[in-house]
C-alpha cells in the first residue's frame, strides 16, 4: 500500500479531529470557559458530535490513529516538562508527601472500586487519573489495563469533574485555614487531578504557592512511569494465575511479557534529556503548547469514539467511586501536610 493511499485513508479522520481541537482551543479562550481546560472541551465536543449527528465511517481510521499514536506522542512530550532540578525544589518532605499520597489514593480507589462492584479496569483508570495526573495518566495506564474506549472516556470525565471541583474549592479552604504558602502549594500539587487545575488553584494563593504547586504536580507526573510499569507486572501475574487455574501451567509466563509501552520509555528519555541539558524557556513553551494541541486533538478523537449508550450502561457506581477517591486524596494529603510540613 502506497504512502498516498495510507494518507487518504487517514485524512478524513485527521481533518475532523484537527477541526475539533482548534474549536476547543478557541472556546477555551472565552472568559466564560476559561476555567474549563481545552482538553475537557475537546472530549465533550467529540462526544456530542458522535451521539448527535454521528461520524462517517470514512473518518474511523484517522480517529483511531489520533486516539492511539498521536496521544502517546503527546505523553512523551510531557517528559520535557520535567527535570531533576525542578523535582529537587519540592524537597525530601514534599516528595514523601507526593509518593505517600499517590500510593494511598491508588490503593484506596481500587479497594473502593471492588466494594462498589465497579469493573477492575475502570477502577484502575479512575485510580490512576485521581492519584497521578488526570487524562494523561488514564491513557498511559490503559496501555496495560486494556480497558475499552468507553472506560477511558468515563474515567476522564469523572476525574475532570472532581478536579474542577478541587480547583474551585481549594482557594476557599486556603482562606479559611490560613495555610502557609508552601503548605497550600504542596496540598494543591499533591492532590488536584490535572496540571491546569493545579496551576489555577495554587496561584490563587500567590506566586510562592503557585510555583510550589506546579513543581509538586510535575513530581507526581514523574511517578507515572513506575506506576504503569508496576501495573504491567501485576497484569502479567494475573494472567499467570489465570493459566494455573485453568491447568495450563506450561503456558504461564509465556502468554505475554511484562508490557513496557514504547511511549513510556520515550517519556523517561525526554525527562532525562531535560535534566541533563535544561532546555531554553522558549523551547519549553513551544513544547507545552504543542503538547496541549496534540492532547486536545487526541481527546477530541476519544470523544468521537465514545457512545453515550455504553457510558450510561456503566451506571452511577463509577461516579461514586470518583467522588470517594477525590475526597480521600484531598483529606489524606491535607492531613499528611498538616502533620509534617505545617
CSV table of C-alpha atoms in Angstrom, one decimal:
chain,number,residue,atom,x,y,z
A,1,UNK,CA,0.0,0.0,0.0
A,2,UNK,CA,1.5,3.4,-1.1
A,3,UNK,CA,2.0,6.3,1.3
A,4,UNK,CA,-0.6,8.3,-0.7
A,5,UNK,CA,-3.3,5.7,-0.2
A,6,UNK,CA,-2.5,5.4,3.5
A,7,UNK,CA,-2.8,9.2,3.8
A,8,UNK,CA,-6.1,9.2,2.0
A,9,UNK,CA,-7.4,6.6,4.5
A,10,UNK,CA,-6.3,8.7,7.5
A,11,UNK,CA,-7.0,12.1,6.1
A,12,UNK,CA,-10.8,12.5,6.8
A,13,UNK,CA,-10.5,11.5,10.4
A,14,UNK,CA,-7.4,13.6,11.0
A,15,UNK,CA,-9.1,16.6,9.5
A,16,UNK,CA,-12.1,16.0,11.7
A,17,UNK,CA,-10.2,15.8,14.9
A,18,UNK,CA,-8.0,18.8,14.0
A,19,UNK,CA,-11.0,21.0,13.5
A,20,UNK,CA,-12.4,19.7,16.8
A,21,UNK,CA,-9.1,20.5,18.6
A,22,UNK,CA,-9.0,24.0,17.0
A,23,UNK,CA,-12.6,24.7,18.1
A,24,UNK,CA,-11.9,23.5,21.7
A,25,UNK,CA,-8.7,25.7,22.0
A,26,UNK,CA,-10.7,28.7,20.7
A,27,UNK,CA,-13.6,28.1,23.1
A,28,UNK,CA,-11.1,27.8,26.0
A,29,UNK,CA,-10.1,31.4,25.3
A,30,UNK,CA,-13.6,32.7,26.0
A,31,UNK,CA,-13.9,34.2,29.5
A,32,UNK,CA,-17.0,32.0,30.2
A,33,UNK,CA,-15.0,28.8,29.6
A,34,UNK,CA,-11.5,29.9,30.8
A,35,UNK,CA,-11.8,27.7,33.9
A,36,UNK,CA,-12.5,24.6,31.7
A,37,UNK,CA,-9.5,23.0,30.1
A,38,UNK,CA,-9.3,22.8,26.3
A,39,UNK,CA,-8.9,19.0,26.8
A,40,UNK,CA,-12.2,18.6,28.5
A,41,UNK,CA,-13.9,20.9,25.9
A,42,UNK,CA,-12.5,18.7,23.2
A,43,UNK,CA,-13.7,15.4,24.6
A,44,UNK,CA,-17.2,16.9,25.3
A,45,UNK,CA,-17.5,18.3,21.7
A,46,UNK,CA,-16.4,14.9,20.3
A,47,UNK,CA,-18.9,13.0,22.4
A,48,UNK,CA,-21.7,15.4,21.3
A,49,UNK,CA,-20.8,15.1,17.7
A,50,UNK,CA,-20.7,11.3,17.9
A,51,UNK,CA,-24.0,11.0,19.7
A,52,UNK,CA,-26.0,13.6,17.7
A,53,UNK,CA,-25.0,14.0,14.0
A,54,UNK,CA,-22.9,10.8,14.0
A,55,UNK,CA,-19.5,10.2,12.4
A,56,UNK,CA,-19.0,8.9,8.8
A,57,UNK,CA,-17.3,5.5,8.6
A,58,UNK,CA,-14.6,7.1,6.4
A,59,UNK,CA,-13.3,9.0,9.4
A,60,UNK,CA,-12.7,5.9,11.6
A,61,UNK,CA,-9.1,5.2,10.6
A,62,UNK,CA,-7.9,8.7,11.2
A,63,UNK,CA,-9.8,8.9,14.5
A,64,UNK,CA,-8.2,5.7,15.8
A,65,UNK,CA,-4.7,6.9,14.7
A,66,UNK,CA,-5.2,10.1,16.7
A,67,UNK,CA,-6.5,8.3,19.7
A,68,UNK,CA,-3.6,5.8,19.9
A,69,UNK,CA,-0.5,7.1,18.1
A,70,UNK,CA,-0.8,10.9,18.5
A,71,UNK,CA,-1.9,10.7,22.1
A,72,UNK,CA,1.1,8.5,23.0
A,73,UNK,CA,3.5,11.0,21.4
A,74,UNK,CA,1.8,13.8,23.4
A,75,UNK,CA,2.6,11.8,26.6
A,76,UNK,CA,6.2,11.6,25.5
A,77,UNK,CA,6.3,15.4,25.3
A,78,UNK,CA,5.2,15.6,28.9
A,79,UNK,CA,8.7,14.4,29.8
A,80,UNK,CA,10.3,17.6,28.5
A,81,UNK,CA,8.4,19.5,31.2
A,82,UNK,CA,10.2,17.6,34.0
A,83,UNK,CA,13.8,17.9,35.2
A,84,UNK,CA,15.7,16.8,38.3
A,85,UNK,CA,16.3,20.4,39.3
A,86,UNK,CA,12.6,21.1,39.4
A,87,UNK,CA,11.9,17.9,41.4
A,88,UNK,CA,14.6,19.0,43.9
A,89,UNK,CA,12.7,22.2,44.7
A,90,UNK,CA,9.9,20.2,46.3
A,91,UNK,CA,12.3,18.9,49.0
A,92,UNK,CA,12.5,15.5,50.6
A,93,UNK,CA,9.4,16.0,52.8
A,94,UNK,CA,7.4,17.2,49.8
A,95,UNK,CA,8.4,14.2,47.7
A,96,UNK,CA,7.4,11.9,50.6
A,97,UNK,CA,4.0,13.6,50.7
A,98,UNK,CA,3.6,13.2,47.0
A,99,UNK,CA,4.6,9.5,46.9
A,100,UNK,CA,2.6,8.6,50.0
A,101,UNK,CA,-0.5,10.4,48.8
A,102,UNK,CA,-0.2,8.7,45.4
A,103,UNK,CA,0.2,5.2,46.8
A,104,UNK,CA,-2.6,5.6,49.4
A,105,UNK,CA,-5.0,7.1,46.9
A,106,UNK,CA,-4.4,4.5,44.3
A,107,UNK,CA,-4.8,1.6,46.7
A,108,UNK,CA,-7.9,3.2,48.3
A,109,UNK,CA,-9.6,3.8,45.0
A,110,UNK,CA,-9.0,0.2,43.7
A,111,UNK,CA,-10.2,-1.2,47.1
A,112,UNK,CA,-13.3,1.0,47.0
A,113,UNK,CA,-14.0,0.0,43.4
A,114,UNK,CA,-14.1,-3.6,44.5
A,115,UNK,CA,-16.5,-2.8,47.3
A,116,UNK,CA,-18.8,-0.8,44.9
A,117,UNK,CA,-18.7,-3.5,42.3
A,118,UNK,CA,-17.0,-1.3,39.6
A,119,UNK,CA,-15.2,-3.2,36.8
A,120,UNK,CA,-11.5,-3.6,37.8
A,121,UNK,CA,-10.1,-2.0,34.6
A,122,UNK,CA,-12.3,1.1,35.1
A,123,UNK,CA,-11.4,1.3,38.8
A,124,UNK,CA,-7.7,1.3,37.9
A,125,UNK,CA,-8.2,4.0,35.3
A,126,UNK,CA,-10.0,6.2,37.8
A,127,UNK,CA,-7.3,5.4,40.4
A,128,UNK,CA,-4.5,6.5,38.0
A,129,UNK,CA,-6.3,9.7,36.9
A,130,UNK,CA,-7.0,10.7,40.5
A,131,UNK,CA,-3.7,9.8,42.1
A,132,UNK,CA,-1.3,10.9,39.2
A,133,UNK,CA,-2.1,13.3,36.5
A,134,UNK,CA,-5.7,13.1,35.2
A,135,UNK,CA,-6.3,12.3,31.5
A,136,UNK,CA,-2.6,11.6,30.6
A,137,UNK,CA,-2.3,9.0,33.4
A,138,UNK,CA,-5.6,7.4,32.4
A,139,UNK,CA,-4.4,6.9,28.8
A,140,UNK,CA,-1.0,5.7,29.8
A,141,UNK,CA,-2.5,3.2,32.3
A,142,UNK,CA,-4.9,1.9,29.7
A,143,UNK,CA,-1.9,0.7,27.7
A,144,UNK,CA,-1.5,-2.1,30.3
A,145,UNK,CA,-5.1,-2.4,31.7
A,146,UNK,CA,-6.5,-2.6,28.2
A,147,UNK,CA,-9.9,-1.1,29.0
A,148,UNK,CA,-12.5,-0.1,26.4
A,149,UNK,CA,-12.6,3.4,24.9
A,150,UNK,CA,-15.8,4.0,26.9
A,151,UNK,CA,-14.0,3.1,30.1
A,152,UNK,CA,-11.3,5.7,29.3
A,153,UNK,CA,-13.8,8.4,28.4
A,154,UNK,CA,-15.8,7.7,31.6
A,155,UNK,CA,-12.7,7.8,33.7
A,156,UNK,CA,-11.6,11.1,32.1
A,157,UNK,CA,-15.0,12.6,32.7
A,158,UNK,CA,-15.0,11.6,36.3
A,159,UNK,CA,-11.6,12.8,37.3
A,160,UNK,CA,-12.1,16.1,35.3
A,161,UNK,CA,-15.3,16.8,37.1
A,162,UNK,CA,-13.8,16.3,40.6
A,163,UNK,CA,-10.6,18.0,39.6
A,164,UNK,CA,-12.6,21.1,38.6
A,165,UNK,CA,-14.4,20.9,42.0
A,166,UNK,CA,-11.0,21.0,43.7
A,167,UNK,CA,-9.8,23.9,41.6
A,168,UNK,CA,-12.8,25.9,42.7
A,169,UNK,CA,-12.9,24.9,46.4
A,170,UNK,CA,-9.3,24.7,47.4
A,171,UNK,CA,-8.8,28.6,47.4
A,172,UNK,CA,-11.7,28.8,49.9
A,173,UNK,CA,-10.1,26.2,52.1
A,174,UNK,CA,-6.8,28.1,51.9
A,175,UNK,CA,-8.5,31.3,53.0
A,176,UNK,CA,-10.5,29.6,55.8
A,177,UNK,CA,-7.5,27.8,57.3
A,178,UNK,CA,-4.8,30.5,56.7
A,179,UNK,CA,-2.4,27.9,55.2
A,180,UNK,CA,1.2,28.9,54.7
A,181,UNK,CA,2.0,29.4,51.0
A,182,UNK,CA,4.4,26.4,50.8
A,183,UNK,CA,1.8,24.1,52.5
A,184,UNK,CA,-1.0,25.3,50.3
A,185,UNK,CA,1.0,24.8,47.1
A,186,UNK,CA,2.1,21.4,48.2
A,187,UNK,CA,-1.5,20.4,49.0
A,188,UNK,CA,-2.8,21.6,45.6
A,189,UNK,CA,0.0,19.9,43.7
A,190,UNK,CA,-0.2,16.6,45.6
A,191,UNK,CA,-4.0,16.2,45.3
A,192,UNK,CA,-5.6,18.1,42.4
A,193,UNK,CA,-6.0,15.9,39.3
A,194,UNK,CA,-5.0,17.9,36.2
A,195,UNK,CA,-1.9,20.2,35.8
A,196,UNK,CA,-4.0,23.1,34.6
A,197,UNK,CA,-6.3,22.7,37.6
A,198,UNK,CA,-3.3,22.7,39.9
A,199,UNK,CA,-2.0,26.0,38.4
A,200,UNK,CA,-5.4,27.7,38.6
A,201,UNK,CA,-5.9,26.8,42.2
A,202,UNK,CA,-2.4,27.2,43.6
A,203,UNK,CA,-1.7,30.6,42.1
A,204,UNK,CA,-4.8,31.9,43.9
A,205,UNK,CA,-2.6,31.7,47.0
A,206,UNK,CA,0.2,33.8,45.5
A,207,UNK,CA,3.4,33.3,43.5
A,208,UNK,CA,5.1,31.1,46.1
A,209,UNK,CA,2.2,28.7,46.4
A,210,UNK,CA,1.8,28.7,42.6
A,211,UNK,CA,5.4,27.7,42.0
A,212,UNK,CA,5.4,25.0,44.7
A,213,UNK,CA,2.1,23.7,43.3
A,214,UNK,CA,3.4,23.5,39.8
A,215,UNK,CA,6.6,21.7,40.8
A,216,UNK,CA,4.8,19.3,43.1
A,217,UNK,CA,2.4,18.4,40.3
A,218,UNK,CA,5.3,17.7,38.0
A,219,UNK,CA,6.8,15.4,40.7
A,220,UNK,CA,3.6,13.4,40.6
A,221,UNK,CA,3.8,13.2,36.8
A,222,UNK,CA,7.3,11.8,37.2
A,223,UNK,CA,5.8,8.8,39.1
A,224,UNK,CA,3.6,7.9,36.0
A,225,UNK,CA,6.3,5.6,34.6
A,226,UNK,CA,6.9,3.4,37.6
A,227,UNK,CA,3.2,3.1,38.3
A,228,UNK,CA,2.4,2.0,34.7
A,229,UNK,CA,5.3,-0.5,34.8
A,230,UNK,CA,4.1,-1.8,38.1
A,231,UNK,CA,0.6,-2.3,36.7
A,232,UNK,CA,2.1,-4.2,33.8
A,233,UNK,CA,3.9,-6.5,36.1
A,234,UNK,CA,0.6,-7.1,38.1
A,235,UNK,CA,-1.2,-7.8,34.8
A,236,UNK,CA,1.3,-10.5,33.9
A,237,UNK,CA,1.0,-12.1,37.3
A,238,UNK,CA,-2.8,-12.0,36.9
A,239,UNK,CA,-2.5,-13.8,33.5
A,240,UNK,CA,-0.2,-16.4,35.0
A,241,UNK,CA,-2.6,-17.1,37.9
A,242,UNK,CA,-5.4,-17.5,35.3
A,243,UNK,CA,-3.3,-20.0,33.4
A,244,UNK,CA,-2.7,-22.0,36.6
A,245,UNK,CA,-6.4,-22.0,37.5
A,246,UNK,CA,-7.2,-23.5,34.0
A,247,UNK,CA,-4.5,-26.1,34.4
A,248,UNK,CA,-2.3,-24.5,31.7
A,249,UNK,CA,1.0,-24.4,33.7
A,250,UNK,CA,3.1,-24.7,30.6
A,251,UNK,CA,1.7,-21.5,29.2
A,252,UNK,CA,2.3,-19.5,32.3
A,253,UNK,CA,4.9,-16.8,31.8
A,254,UNK,CA,4.8,-17.3,28.0
A,255,UNK,CA,1.5,-15.9,27.2
A,256,UNK,CA,2.7,-12.3,27.5
A,257,UNK,CA,5.7,-10.5,28.8
A,258,UNK,CA,5.5,-7.5,31.1
A,259,UNK,CA,4.2,-4.7,28.9
A,260,UNK,CA,6.6,-1.8,28.6
A,261,UNK,CA,4.9,0.7,26.3
A,262,UNK,CA,7.4,2.4,24.0
A,263,UNK,CA,5.9,5.8,24.6
A,264,UNK,CA,6.6,5.4,28.3
A,265,UNK,CA,10.3,4.8,27.5
A,266,UNK,CA,10.1,7.9,25.4
A,267,UNK,CA,8.6,9.8,28.4
A,268,UNK,CA,11.5,8.7,30.6
A,269,UNK,CA,14.1,9.6,27.9
A,270,UNK,CA,12.6,13.1,27.4
A,271,UNK,CA,12.7,13.7,31.2
A,272,UNK,CA,16.4,12.5,31.2
A,273,UNK,CA,17.3,14.8,28.3
A,274,UNK,CA,15.6,17.8,30.0
A,275,UNK,CA,17.5,17.0,33.2
A,276,UNK,CA,20.9,16.6,31.6
A,277,UNK,CA,20.7,19.7,29.4
A,278,UNK,CA,18.0,22.0,30.6
A,279,UNK,CA,16.0,23.3,27.6
A,280,UNK,CA,15.7,27.1,27.0
A,281,UNK,CA,12.5,28.6,28.4
A,282,UNK,CA,11.3,29.5,24.9
A,283,UNK,CA,11.7,25.9,23.6
A,284,UNK,CA,9.8,24.6,26.7
A,285,UNK,CA,7.0,27.0,26.0
A,286,UNK,CA,6.7,25.7,22.4
A,287,UNK,CA,6.7,22.1,23.6
A,288,UNK,CA,4.0,22.8,26.2
A,289,UNK,CA,1.8,24.5,23.5
A,290,UNK,CA,2.4,21.7,21.1
A,291,UNK,CA,1.6,19.1,23.7
A,292,UNK,CA,-1.6,20.8,24.6
A,293,UNK,CA,-2.6,20.9,21.0
A,294,UNK,CA,-1.8,17.2,20.5
A,295,UNK,CA,-3.7,16.3,23.7
A,296,UNK,CA,-6.7,18.3,22.6
A,297,UNK,CA,-6.6,16.6,19.2
A,298,UNK,CA,-6.4,13.1,20.7
A,299,UNK,CA,-9.0,13.6,23.4
A,300,UNK,CA,-11.3,15.0,20.8
A,301,UNK,CA,-10.8,11.7,18.9
A,302,UNK,CA,-11.6,9.9,22.1
A,303,UNK,CA,-14.9,11.8,22.3
A,304,UNK,CA,-15.7,10.8,18.7
A,305,UNK,CA,-15.2,7.2,19.7
A,306,UNK,CA,-17.4,7.3,22.7
A,307,UNK,CA,-21.0,6.2,22.8
A,308,UNK,CA,-23.3,7.7,25.4
A,309,UNK,CA,-25.3,4.5,25.5
A,310,UNK,CA,-22.3,2.5,26.6
A,311,UNK,CA,-21.3,5.1,29.1
A,312,UNK,CA,-24.8,5.0,30.6
A,313,UNK,CA,-24.6,1.3,30.9
A,314,UNK,CA,-21.7,1.8,33.4
A,315,UNK,CA,-24.2,3.4,35.8
A,316,UNK,CA,-23.6,5.7,38.8
A,317,UNK,CA,-21.1,3.5,40.6
A,318,UNK,CA,-18.1,4.8,38.8
A,319,UNK,CA,-19.2,8.3,39.7
A,320,UNK,CA,-19.5,7.3,43.4
A,321,UNK,CA,-16.0,5.8,43.1
A,322,UNK,CA,-14.6,9.0,41.6
A,323,UNK,CA,-16.2,11.1,44.4
A,324,UNK,CA,-14.8,8.8,47.1
A,325,UNK,CA,-11.3,8.9,45.5
A,326,UNK,CA,-11.5,12.7,45.3
A,327,UNK,CA,-12.5,13.1,49.0
A,328,UNK,CA,-9.8,10.6,50.1
A,329,UNK,CA,-6.9,12.2,48.2
A,330,UNK,CA,-7.9,15.7,49.4
A,331,UNK,CA,-8.2,14.7,53.0
A,332,UNK,CA,-5.3,12.3,53.2
A,333,UNK,CA,-2.8,14.8,51.6
A,334,UNK,CA,-4.1,17.6,53.8
A,335,UNK,CA,-3.7,15.6,57.0
A,336,UNK,CA,-0.2,14.5,55.9
A,337,UNK,CA,0.9,18.1,55.2
A,338,UNK,CA,-0.7,19.3,58.5
A,339,UNK,CA,1.4,16.8,60.4
A,340,UNK,CA,4.7,17.0,58.6
A,341,UNK,CA,5.0,20.4,56.9
A,342,UNK,CA,2.9,23.0,58.6
